PDB file of C-alpha atoms in Angstrom:
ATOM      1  CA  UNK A   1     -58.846 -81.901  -6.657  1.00 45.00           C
ATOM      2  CA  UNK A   2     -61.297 -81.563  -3.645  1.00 46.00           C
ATOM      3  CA  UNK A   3     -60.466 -82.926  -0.277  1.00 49.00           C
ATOM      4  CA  UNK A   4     -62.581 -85.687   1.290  1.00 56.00           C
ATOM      5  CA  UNK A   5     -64.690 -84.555   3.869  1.00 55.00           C
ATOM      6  CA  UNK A   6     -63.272 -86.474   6.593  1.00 59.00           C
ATOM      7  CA  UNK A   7     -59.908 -85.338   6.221  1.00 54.00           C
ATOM      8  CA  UNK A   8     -61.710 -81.810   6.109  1.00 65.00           C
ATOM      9  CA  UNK A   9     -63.330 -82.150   9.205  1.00 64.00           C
ATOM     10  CA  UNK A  10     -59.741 -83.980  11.044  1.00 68.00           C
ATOM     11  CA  UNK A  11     -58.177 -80.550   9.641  1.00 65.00           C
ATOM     12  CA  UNK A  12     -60.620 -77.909  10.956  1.00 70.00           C
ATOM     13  CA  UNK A  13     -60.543 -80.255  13.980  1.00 74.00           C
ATOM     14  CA  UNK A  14     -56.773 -79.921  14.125  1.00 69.00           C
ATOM     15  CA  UNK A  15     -57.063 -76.215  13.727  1.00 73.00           C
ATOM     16  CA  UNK A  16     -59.726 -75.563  16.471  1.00 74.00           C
ATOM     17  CA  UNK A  17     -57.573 -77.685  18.776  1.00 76.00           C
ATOM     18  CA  UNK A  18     -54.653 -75.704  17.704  1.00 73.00           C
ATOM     19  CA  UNK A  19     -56.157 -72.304  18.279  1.00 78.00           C
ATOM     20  CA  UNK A  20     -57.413 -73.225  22.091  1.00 80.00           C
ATOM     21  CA  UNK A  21     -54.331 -74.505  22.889  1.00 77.00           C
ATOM     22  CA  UNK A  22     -52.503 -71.274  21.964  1.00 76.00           C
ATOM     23  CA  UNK A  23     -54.940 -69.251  23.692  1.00 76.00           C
ATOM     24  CA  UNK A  24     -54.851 -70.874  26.631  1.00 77.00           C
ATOM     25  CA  UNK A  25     -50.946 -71.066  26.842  1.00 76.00           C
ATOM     26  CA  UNK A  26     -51.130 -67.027  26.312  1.00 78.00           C
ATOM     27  CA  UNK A  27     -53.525 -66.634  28.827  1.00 84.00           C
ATOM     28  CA  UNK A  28     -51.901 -68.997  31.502  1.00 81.00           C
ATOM     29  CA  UNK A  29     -48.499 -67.255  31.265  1.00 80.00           C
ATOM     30  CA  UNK A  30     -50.291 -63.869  31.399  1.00 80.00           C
ATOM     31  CA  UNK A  31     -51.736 -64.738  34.651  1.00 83.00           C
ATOM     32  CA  UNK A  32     -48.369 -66.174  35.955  1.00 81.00           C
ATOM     33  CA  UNK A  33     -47.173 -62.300  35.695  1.00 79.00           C
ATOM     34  CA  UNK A  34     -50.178 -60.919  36.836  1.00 82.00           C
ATOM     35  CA  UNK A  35     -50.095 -63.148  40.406  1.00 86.00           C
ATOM     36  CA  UNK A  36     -46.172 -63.572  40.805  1.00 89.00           C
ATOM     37  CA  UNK A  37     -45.220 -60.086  39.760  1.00 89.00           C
ATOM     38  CA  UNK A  38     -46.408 -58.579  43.274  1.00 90.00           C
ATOM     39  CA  UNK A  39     -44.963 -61.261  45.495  1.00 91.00           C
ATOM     40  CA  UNK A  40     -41.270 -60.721  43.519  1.00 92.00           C
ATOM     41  CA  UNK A  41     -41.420 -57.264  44.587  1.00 91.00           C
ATOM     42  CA  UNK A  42     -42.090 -58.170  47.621  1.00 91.00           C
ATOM     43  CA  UNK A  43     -39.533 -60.343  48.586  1.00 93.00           C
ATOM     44  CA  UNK A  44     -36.512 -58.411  46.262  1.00 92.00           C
ATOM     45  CA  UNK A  45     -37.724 -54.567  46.312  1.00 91.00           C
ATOM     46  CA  UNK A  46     -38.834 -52.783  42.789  1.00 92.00           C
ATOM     47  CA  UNK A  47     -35.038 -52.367  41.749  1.00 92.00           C
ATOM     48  CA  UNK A  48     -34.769 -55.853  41.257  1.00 91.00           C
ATOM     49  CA  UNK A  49     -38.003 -55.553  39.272  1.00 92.00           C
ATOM     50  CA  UNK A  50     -36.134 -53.184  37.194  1.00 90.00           C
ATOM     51  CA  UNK A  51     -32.857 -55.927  36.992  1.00 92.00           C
ATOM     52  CA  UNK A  52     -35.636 -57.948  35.544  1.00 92.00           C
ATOM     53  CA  UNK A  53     -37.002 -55.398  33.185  1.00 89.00           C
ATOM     54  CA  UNK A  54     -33.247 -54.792  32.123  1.00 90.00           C
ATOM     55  CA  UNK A  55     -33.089 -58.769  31.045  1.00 90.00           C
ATOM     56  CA  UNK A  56     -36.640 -58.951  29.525  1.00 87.00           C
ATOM     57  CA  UNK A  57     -35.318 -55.696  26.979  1.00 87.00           C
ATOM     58  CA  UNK A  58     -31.352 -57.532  26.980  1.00 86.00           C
ATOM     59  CA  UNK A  59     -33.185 -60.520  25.518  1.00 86.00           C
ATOM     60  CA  UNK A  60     -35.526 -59.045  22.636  1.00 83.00           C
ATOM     61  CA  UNK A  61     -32.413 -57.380  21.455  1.00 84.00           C
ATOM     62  CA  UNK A  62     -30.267 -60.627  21.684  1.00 82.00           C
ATOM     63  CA  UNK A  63     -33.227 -61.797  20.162  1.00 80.00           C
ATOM     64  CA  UNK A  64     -32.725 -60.486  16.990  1.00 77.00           C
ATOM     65  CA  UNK A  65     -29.312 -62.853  16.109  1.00 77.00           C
ATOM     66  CA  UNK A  66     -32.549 -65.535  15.893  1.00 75.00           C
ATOM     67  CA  UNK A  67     -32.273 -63.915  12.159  1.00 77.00           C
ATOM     68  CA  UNK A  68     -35.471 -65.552  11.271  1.00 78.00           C
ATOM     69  CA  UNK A  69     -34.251 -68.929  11.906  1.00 81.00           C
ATOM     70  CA  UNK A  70     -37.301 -70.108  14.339  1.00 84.00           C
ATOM     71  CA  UNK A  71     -39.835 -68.499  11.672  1.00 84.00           C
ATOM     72  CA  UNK A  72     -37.647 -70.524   9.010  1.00 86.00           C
ATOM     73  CA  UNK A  73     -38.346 -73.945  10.858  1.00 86.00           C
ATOM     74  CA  UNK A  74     -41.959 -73.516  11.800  1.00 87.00           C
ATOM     75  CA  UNK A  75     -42.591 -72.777   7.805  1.00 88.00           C
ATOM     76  CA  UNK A  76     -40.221 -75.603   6.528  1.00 86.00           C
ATOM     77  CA  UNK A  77     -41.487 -78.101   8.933  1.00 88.00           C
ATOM     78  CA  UNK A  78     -44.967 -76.950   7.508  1.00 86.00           C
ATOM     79  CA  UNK A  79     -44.229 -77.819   4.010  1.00 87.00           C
ATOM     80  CA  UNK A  80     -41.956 -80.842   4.334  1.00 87.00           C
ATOM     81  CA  UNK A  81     -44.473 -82.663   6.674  1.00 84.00           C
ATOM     82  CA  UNK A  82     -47.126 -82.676   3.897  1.00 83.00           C
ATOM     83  CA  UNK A  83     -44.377 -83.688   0.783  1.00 86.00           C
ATOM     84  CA  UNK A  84     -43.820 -87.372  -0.070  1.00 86.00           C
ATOM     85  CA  UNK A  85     -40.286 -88.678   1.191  1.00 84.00           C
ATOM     86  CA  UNK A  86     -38.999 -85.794   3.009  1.00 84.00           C
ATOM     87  CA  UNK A  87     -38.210 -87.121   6.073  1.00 86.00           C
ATOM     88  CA  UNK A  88     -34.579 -87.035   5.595  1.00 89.00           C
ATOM     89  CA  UNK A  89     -34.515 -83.435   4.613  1.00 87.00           C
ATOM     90  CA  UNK A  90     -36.856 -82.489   7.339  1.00 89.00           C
ATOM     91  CA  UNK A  91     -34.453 -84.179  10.506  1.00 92.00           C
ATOM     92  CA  UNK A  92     -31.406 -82.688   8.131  1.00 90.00           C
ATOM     93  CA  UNK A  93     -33.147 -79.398   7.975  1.00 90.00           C
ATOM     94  CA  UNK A  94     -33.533 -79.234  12.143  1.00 91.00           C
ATOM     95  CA  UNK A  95     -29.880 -80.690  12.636  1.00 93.00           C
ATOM     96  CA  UNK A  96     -28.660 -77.895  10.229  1.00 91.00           C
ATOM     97  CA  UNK A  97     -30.793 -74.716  11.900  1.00 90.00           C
ATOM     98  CA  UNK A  98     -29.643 -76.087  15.209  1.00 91.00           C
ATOM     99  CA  UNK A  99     -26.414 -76.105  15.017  1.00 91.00           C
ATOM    100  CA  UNK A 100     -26.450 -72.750  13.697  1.00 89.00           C
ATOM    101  CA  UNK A 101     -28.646 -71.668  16.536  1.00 89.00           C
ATOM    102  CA  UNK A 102     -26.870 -72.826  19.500  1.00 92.00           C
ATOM    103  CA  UNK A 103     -23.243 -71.308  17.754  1.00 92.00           C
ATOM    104  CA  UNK A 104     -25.479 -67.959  17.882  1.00 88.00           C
ATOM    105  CA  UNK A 105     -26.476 -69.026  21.341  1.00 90.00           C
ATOM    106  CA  UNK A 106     -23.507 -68.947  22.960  1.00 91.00           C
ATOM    107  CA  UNK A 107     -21.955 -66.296  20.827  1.00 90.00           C
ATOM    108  CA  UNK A 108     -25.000 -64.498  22.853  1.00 88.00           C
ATOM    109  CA  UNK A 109     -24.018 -65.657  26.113  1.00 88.00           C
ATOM    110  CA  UNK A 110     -20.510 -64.367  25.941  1.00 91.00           C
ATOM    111  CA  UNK A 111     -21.366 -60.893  24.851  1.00 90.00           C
ATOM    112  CA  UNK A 112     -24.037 -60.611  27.242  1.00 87.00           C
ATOM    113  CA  UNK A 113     -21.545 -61.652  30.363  1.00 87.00           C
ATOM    114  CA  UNK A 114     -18.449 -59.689  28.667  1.00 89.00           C
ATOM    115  CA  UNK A 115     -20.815 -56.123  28.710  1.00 87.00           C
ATOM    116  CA  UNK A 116     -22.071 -56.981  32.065  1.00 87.00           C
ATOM    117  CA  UNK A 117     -19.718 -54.609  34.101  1.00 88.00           C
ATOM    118  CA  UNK A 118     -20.019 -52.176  31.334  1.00 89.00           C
ATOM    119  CA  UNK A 119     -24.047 -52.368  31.872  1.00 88.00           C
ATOM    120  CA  UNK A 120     -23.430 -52.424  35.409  1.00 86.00           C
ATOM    121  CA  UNK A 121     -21.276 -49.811  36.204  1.00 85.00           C
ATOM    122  CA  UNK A 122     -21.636 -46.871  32.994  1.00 85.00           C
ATOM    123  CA  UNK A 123     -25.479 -47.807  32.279  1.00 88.00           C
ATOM    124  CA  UNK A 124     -27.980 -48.525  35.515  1.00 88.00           C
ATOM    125  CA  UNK A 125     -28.507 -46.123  38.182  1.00 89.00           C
ATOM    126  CA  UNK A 126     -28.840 -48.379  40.915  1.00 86.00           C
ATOM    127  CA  UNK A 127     -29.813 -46.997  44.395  1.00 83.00           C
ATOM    128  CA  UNK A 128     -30.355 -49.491  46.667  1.00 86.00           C
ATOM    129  CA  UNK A 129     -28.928 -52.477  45.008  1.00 86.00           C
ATOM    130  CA  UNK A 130     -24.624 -52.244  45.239  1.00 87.00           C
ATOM    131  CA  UNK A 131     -22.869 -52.412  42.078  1.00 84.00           C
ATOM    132  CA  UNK A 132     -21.440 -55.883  42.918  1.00 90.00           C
ATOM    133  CA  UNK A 133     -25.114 -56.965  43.371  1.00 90.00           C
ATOM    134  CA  UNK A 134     -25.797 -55.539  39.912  1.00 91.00           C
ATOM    135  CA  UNK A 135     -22.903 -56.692  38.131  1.00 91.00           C
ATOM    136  CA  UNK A 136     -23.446 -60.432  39.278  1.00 92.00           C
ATOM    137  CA  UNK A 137     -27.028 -60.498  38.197  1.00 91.00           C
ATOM    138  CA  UNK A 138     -26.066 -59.251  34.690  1.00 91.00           C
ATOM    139  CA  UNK A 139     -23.580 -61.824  34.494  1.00 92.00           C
ATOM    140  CA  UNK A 140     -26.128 -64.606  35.182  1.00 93.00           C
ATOM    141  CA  UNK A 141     -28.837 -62.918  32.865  1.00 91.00           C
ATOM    142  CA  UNK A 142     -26.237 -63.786  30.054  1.00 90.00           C
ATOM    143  CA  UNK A 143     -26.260 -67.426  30.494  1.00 91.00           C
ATOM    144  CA  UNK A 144     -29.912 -67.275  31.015  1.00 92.00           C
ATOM    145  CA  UNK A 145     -30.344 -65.497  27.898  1.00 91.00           C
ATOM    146  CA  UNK A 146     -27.996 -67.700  26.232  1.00 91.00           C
ATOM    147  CA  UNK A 147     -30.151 -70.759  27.193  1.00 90.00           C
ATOM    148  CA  UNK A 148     -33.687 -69.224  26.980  1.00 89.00           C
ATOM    149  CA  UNK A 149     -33.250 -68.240  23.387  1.00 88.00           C
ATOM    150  CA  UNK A 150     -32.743 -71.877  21.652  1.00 90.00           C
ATOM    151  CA  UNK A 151     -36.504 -72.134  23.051  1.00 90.00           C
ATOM    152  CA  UNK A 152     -37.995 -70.173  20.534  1.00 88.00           C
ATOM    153  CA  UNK A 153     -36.319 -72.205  17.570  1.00 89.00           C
ATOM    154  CA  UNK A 154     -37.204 -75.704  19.304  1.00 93.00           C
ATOM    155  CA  UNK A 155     -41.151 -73.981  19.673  1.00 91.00           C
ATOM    156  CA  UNK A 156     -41.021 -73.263  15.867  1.00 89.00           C
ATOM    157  CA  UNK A 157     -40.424 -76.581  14.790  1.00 90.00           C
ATOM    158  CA  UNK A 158     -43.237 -78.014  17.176  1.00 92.00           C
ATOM    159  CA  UNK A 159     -45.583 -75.199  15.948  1.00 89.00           C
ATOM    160  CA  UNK A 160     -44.586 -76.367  12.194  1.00 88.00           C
ATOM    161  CA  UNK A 161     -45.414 -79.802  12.918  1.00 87.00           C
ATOM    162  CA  UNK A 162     -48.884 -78.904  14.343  1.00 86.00           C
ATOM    163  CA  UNK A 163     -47.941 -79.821  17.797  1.00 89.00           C
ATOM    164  CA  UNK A 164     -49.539 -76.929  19.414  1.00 87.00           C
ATOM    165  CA  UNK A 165     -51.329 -78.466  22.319  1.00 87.00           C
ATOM    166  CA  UNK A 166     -47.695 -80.197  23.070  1.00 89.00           C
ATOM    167  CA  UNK A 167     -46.078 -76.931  22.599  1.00 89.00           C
ATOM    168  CA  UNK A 168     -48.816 -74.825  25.334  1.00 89.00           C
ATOM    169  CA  UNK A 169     -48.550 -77.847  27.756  1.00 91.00           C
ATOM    170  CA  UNK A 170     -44.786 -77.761  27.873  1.00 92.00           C
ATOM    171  CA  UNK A 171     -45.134 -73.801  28.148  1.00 90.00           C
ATOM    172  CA  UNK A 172     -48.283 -73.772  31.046  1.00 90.00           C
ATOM    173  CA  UNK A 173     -45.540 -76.231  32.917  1.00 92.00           C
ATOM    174  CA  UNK A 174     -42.846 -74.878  32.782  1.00 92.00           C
ATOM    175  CA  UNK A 175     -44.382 -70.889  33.357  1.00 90.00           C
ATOM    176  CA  UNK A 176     -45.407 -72.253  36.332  1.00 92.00           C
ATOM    177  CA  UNK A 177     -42.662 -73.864  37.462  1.00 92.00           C
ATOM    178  CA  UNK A 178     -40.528 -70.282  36.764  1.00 92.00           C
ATOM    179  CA  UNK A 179     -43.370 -68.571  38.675  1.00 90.00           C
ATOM    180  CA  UNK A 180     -44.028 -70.776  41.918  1.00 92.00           C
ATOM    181  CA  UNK A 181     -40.343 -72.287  42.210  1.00 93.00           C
ATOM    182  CA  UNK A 182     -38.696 -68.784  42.389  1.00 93.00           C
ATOM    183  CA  UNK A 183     -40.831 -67.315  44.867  1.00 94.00           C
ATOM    184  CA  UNK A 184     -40.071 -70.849  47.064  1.00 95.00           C
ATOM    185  CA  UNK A 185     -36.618 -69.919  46.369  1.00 94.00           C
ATOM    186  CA  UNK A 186     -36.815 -66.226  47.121  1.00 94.00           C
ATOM    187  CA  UNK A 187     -38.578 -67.604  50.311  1.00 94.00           C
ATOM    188  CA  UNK A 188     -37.245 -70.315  51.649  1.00 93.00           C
ATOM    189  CA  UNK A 189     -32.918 -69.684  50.384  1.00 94.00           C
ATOM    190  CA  UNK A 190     -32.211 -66.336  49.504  1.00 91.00           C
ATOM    191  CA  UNK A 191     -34.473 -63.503  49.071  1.00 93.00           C
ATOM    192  CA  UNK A 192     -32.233 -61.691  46.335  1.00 92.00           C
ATOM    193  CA  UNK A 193     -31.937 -60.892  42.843  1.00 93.00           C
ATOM    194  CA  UNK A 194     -29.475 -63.150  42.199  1.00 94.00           C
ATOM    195  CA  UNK A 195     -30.956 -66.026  43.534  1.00 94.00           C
ATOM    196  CA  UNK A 196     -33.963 -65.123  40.794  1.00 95.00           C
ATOM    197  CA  UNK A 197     -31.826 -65.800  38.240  1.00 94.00           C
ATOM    198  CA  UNK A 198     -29.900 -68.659  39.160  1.00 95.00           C
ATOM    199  CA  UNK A 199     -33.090 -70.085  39.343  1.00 95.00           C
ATOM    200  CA  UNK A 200     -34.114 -69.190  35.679  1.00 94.00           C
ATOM    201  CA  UNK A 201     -31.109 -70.841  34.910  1.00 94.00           C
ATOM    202  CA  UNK A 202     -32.128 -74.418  35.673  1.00 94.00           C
ATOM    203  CA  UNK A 203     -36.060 -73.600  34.553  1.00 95.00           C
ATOM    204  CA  UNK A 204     -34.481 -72.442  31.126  1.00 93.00           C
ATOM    205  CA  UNK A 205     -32.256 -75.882  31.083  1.00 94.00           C
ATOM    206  CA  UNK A 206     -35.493 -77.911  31.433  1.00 95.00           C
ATOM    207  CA  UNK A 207     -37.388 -76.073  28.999  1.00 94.00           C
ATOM    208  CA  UNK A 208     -34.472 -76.274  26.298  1.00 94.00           C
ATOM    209  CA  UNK A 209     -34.265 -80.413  27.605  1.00 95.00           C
ATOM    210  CA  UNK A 210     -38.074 -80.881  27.133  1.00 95.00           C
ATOM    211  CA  UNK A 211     -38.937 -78.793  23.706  1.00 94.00           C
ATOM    212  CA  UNK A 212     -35.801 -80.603  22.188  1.00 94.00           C
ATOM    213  CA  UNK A 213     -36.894 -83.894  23.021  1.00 95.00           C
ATOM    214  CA  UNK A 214     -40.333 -83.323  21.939  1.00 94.00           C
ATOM    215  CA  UNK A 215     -38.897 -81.798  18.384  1.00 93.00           C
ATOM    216  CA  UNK A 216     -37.092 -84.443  17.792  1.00 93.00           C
ATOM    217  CA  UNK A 217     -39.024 -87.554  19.277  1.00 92.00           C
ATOM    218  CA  UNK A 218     -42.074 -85.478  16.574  1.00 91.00           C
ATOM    219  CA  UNK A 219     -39.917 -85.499  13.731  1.00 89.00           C
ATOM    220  CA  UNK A 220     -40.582 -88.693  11.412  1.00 87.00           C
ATOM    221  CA  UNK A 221     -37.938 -91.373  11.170  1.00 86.00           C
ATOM    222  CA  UNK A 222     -35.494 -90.624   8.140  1.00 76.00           C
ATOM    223  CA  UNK A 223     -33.574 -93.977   6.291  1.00 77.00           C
ATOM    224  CA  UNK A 224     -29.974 -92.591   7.985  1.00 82.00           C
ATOM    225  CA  UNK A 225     -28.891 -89.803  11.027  1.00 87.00           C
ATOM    226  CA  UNK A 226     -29.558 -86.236  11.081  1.00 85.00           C
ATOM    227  CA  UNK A 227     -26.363 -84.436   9.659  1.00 84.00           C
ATOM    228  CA  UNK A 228     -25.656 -80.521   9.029  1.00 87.00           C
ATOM    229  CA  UNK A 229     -26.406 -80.011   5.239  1.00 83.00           C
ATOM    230  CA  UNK A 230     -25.117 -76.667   4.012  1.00 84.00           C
ATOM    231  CA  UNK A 231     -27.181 -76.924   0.473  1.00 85.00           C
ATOM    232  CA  UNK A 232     -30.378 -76.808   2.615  1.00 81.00           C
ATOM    233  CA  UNK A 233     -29.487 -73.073   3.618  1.00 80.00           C
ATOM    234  CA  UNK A 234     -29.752 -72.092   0.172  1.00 80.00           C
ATOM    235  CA  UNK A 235     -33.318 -72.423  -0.419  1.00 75.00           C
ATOM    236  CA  UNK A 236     -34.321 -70.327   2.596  1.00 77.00           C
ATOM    237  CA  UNK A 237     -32.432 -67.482   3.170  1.00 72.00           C
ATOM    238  CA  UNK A 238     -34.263 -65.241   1.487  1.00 74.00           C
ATOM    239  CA  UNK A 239     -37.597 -66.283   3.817  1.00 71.00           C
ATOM    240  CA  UNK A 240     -34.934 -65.927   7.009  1.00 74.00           C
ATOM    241  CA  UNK A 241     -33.763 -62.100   5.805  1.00 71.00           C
ATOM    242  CA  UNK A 242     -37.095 -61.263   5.360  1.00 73.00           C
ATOM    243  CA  UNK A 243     -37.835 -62.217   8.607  1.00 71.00           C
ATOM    244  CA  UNK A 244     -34.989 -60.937  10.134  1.00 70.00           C
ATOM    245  CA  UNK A 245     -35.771 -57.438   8.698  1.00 73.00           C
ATOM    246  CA  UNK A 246     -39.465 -58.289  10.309  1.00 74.00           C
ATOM    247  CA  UNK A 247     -37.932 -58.467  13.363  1.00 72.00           C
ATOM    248  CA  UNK A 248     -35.840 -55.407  13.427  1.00 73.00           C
ATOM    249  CA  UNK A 249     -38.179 -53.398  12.861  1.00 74.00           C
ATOM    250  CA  UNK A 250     -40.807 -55.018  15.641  1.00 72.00           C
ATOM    251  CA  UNK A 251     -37.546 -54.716  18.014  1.00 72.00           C
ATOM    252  CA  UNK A 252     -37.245 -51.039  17.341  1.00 74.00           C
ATOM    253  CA  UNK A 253     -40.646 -50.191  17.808  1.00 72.00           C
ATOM    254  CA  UNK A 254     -40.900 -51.870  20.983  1.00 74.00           C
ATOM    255  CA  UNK A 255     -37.980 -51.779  22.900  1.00 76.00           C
ATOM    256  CA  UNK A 256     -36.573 -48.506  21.907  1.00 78.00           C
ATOM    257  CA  UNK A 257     -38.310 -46.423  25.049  1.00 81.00           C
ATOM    258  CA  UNK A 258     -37.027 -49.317  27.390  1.00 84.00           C
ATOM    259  CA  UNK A 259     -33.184 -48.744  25.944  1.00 82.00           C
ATOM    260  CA  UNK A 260     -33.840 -45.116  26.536  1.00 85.00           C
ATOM    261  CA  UNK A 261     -35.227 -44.675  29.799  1.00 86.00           C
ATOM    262  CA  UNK A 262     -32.989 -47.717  31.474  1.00 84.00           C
ATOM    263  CA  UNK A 263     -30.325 -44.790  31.005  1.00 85.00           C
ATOM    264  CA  UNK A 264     -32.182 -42.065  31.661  1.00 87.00           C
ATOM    265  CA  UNK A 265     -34.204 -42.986  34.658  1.00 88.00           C
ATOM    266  CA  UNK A 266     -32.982 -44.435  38.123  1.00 91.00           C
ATOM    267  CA  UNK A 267     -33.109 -48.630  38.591  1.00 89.00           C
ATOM    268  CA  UNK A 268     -36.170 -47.532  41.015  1.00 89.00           C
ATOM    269  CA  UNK A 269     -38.172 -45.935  38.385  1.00 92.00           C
ATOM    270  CA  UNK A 270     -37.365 -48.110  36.131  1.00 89.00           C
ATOM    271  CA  UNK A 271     -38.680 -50.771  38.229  1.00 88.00           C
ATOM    272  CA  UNK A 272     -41.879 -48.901  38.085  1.00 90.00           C
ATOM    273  CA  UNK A 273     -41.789 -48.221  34.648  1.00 89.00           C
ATOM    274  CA  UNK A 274     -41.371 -51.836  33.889  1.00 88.00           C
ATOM    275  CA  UNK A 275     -44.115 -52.784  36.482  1.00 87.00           C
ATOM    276  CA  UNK A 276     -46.452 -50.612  35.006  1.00 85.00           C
ATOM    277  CA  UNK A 277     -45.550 -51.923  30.972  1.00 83.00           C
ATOM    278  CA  UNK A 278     -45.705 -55.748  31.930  1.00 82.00           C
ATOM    279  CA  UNK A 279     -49.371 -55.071  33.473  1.00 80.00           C
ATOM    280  CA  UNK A 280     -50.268 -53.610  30.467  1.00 78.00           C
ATOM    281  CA  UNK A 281     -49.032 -56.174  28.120  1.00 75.00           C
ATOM    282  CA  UNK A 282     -50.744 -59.450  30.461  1.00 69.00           C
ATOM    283  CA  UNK A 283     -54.159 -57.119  30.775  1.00 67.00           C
ATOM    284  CA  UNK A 284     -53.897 -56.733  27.226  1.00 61.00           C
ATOM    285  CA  UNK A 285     -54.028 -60.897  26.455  1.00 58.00           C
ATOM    286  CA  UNK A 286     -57.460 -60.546  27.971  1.00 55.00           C
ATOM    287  CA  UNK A 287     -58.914 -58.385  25.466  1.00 57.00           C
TER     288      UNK A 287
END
């Protein structure tokens, strides 16, 4: 059966709409490293830089107790939203993977804290920085990374409803809220690492508030509330472990050397290490 030509031209529409937005969300929070990265530094010293490193590795290996789940939505939410009567299923489907996500959440957040002195004390080679300083900021990159990874799963539901210019705005906003409010903080309260992250803290509370909001304001009405429906798990877990394998393997591949060398070199060269990685990667969005 061929498709009418207007609802042709409202998808490629859709799609071109779709595209730009995701570009320019990539290209906005590239540029957010790019300027802030240099003015962090500044203020904390390029340890810190390499406390920050530390978390950005800490959370792509969290990362992978996602276990597909936010790839899982986007699809689902993709398919449901163009079946007849599936708007029950579809708010079930979200109430379901969330629940499930924010148990693995906070499962995340209390490992993270609980190997913090371990990390602290047997792991980094500060210089600089004193252990206590260390150990405090690992602490607080657990509930960051605790409340920064439900993001990705609220995102994949958006992106499955084709809410990609939502999704970018939310994402240019809040970027530049991260960016811009912790240098005010670094400047105008407490120039430390600590401070940093305390900060990500109530960014990461905002973003979780907003994208969940969104997801769920998006979602079509269903004839009764969104309940956890254990049947619904059975028709995707194969998608999820494939996924999930995806994802272990990407993990490896990228965040092996980082692992490595955050034992084998000091927190200072670290820092550079990082420094000279997270250039690469925001240069790279360019090209």
């Amino acid at each position: 059966m061929a498709v009418p030509q207007k609802d042709t031209e409202k998808i490629v529409d859709l799609l071109k709409k779709n595209i730009a937005a995701n570009f320019a969300g990539s290209i906005w929070q590239s540029l957010m490293a790019l300027i802030f990265i240099p003015i962090y530094i500044k203020f904390m010293g390029i340890e810190a830089w390499g406390l920050i490193g530390i978390f950005a590795t800490l959370q792509v290996i969290f990362g992978l107790l996602d276990m597909g789940l936010s790839s899982t939505l986007n699809r689902e939410m993709a398919r449901l939203s163009v079946l007849p009567h599936k708007e029950q299923e579809m708010r079930d489907l979200v109430r379901t993977l969330e629940a499930i996500y924010w148990s693995v959440a906070v499962f995340v957040g209390i490992t993270a804290v609980s190997l913090s002195p371990f990390i602290a004390h047997h792991w980094i080679k500060a210089g600089q920085l004193s252990g206590k300083t260390v150990e405090q900021s690992l602490l607080i990159m657990g509930f960051v990374i605790a409340l920064q990874m439900p993001a990705g799963f609220y995102s994949g539901g958006l992106m499955g409803l084709q809410r990609q210019v939502l999704l970018n705005a939310i994402t240019i906003i809040i970027s530049t809220l991260r960016g811009a409010g912790a240098i005010l903080i670094l400047w105008l309260i407490s120039p430390t690492i600590q401070a940093f992250f305390l900060w990500q803290i109530i960014i990461s509370a905002i973003n979780i508030f907003l994208l969940a909001l969104f997801l769920w304001r998006r979602l079509p009405r269903g004839d009764n509330k969104a309940v956890f429906q254990k049947q619904l798990l059975k028709g995707i877990w194969r998608f999820t472990a494939g996924m999930s394998g995806i994802a272990v393997m990407g993990t490896i591949l990228t965040q092996l050397d980082k692992v490595i060398l955050s034992k084998m070199l000091s927190l200072e060269m670290f820092g550079y290490y990082m420094l000279a990685s997270t250039v690469a990667i925001s240069l790279g969005c360019f090209f």
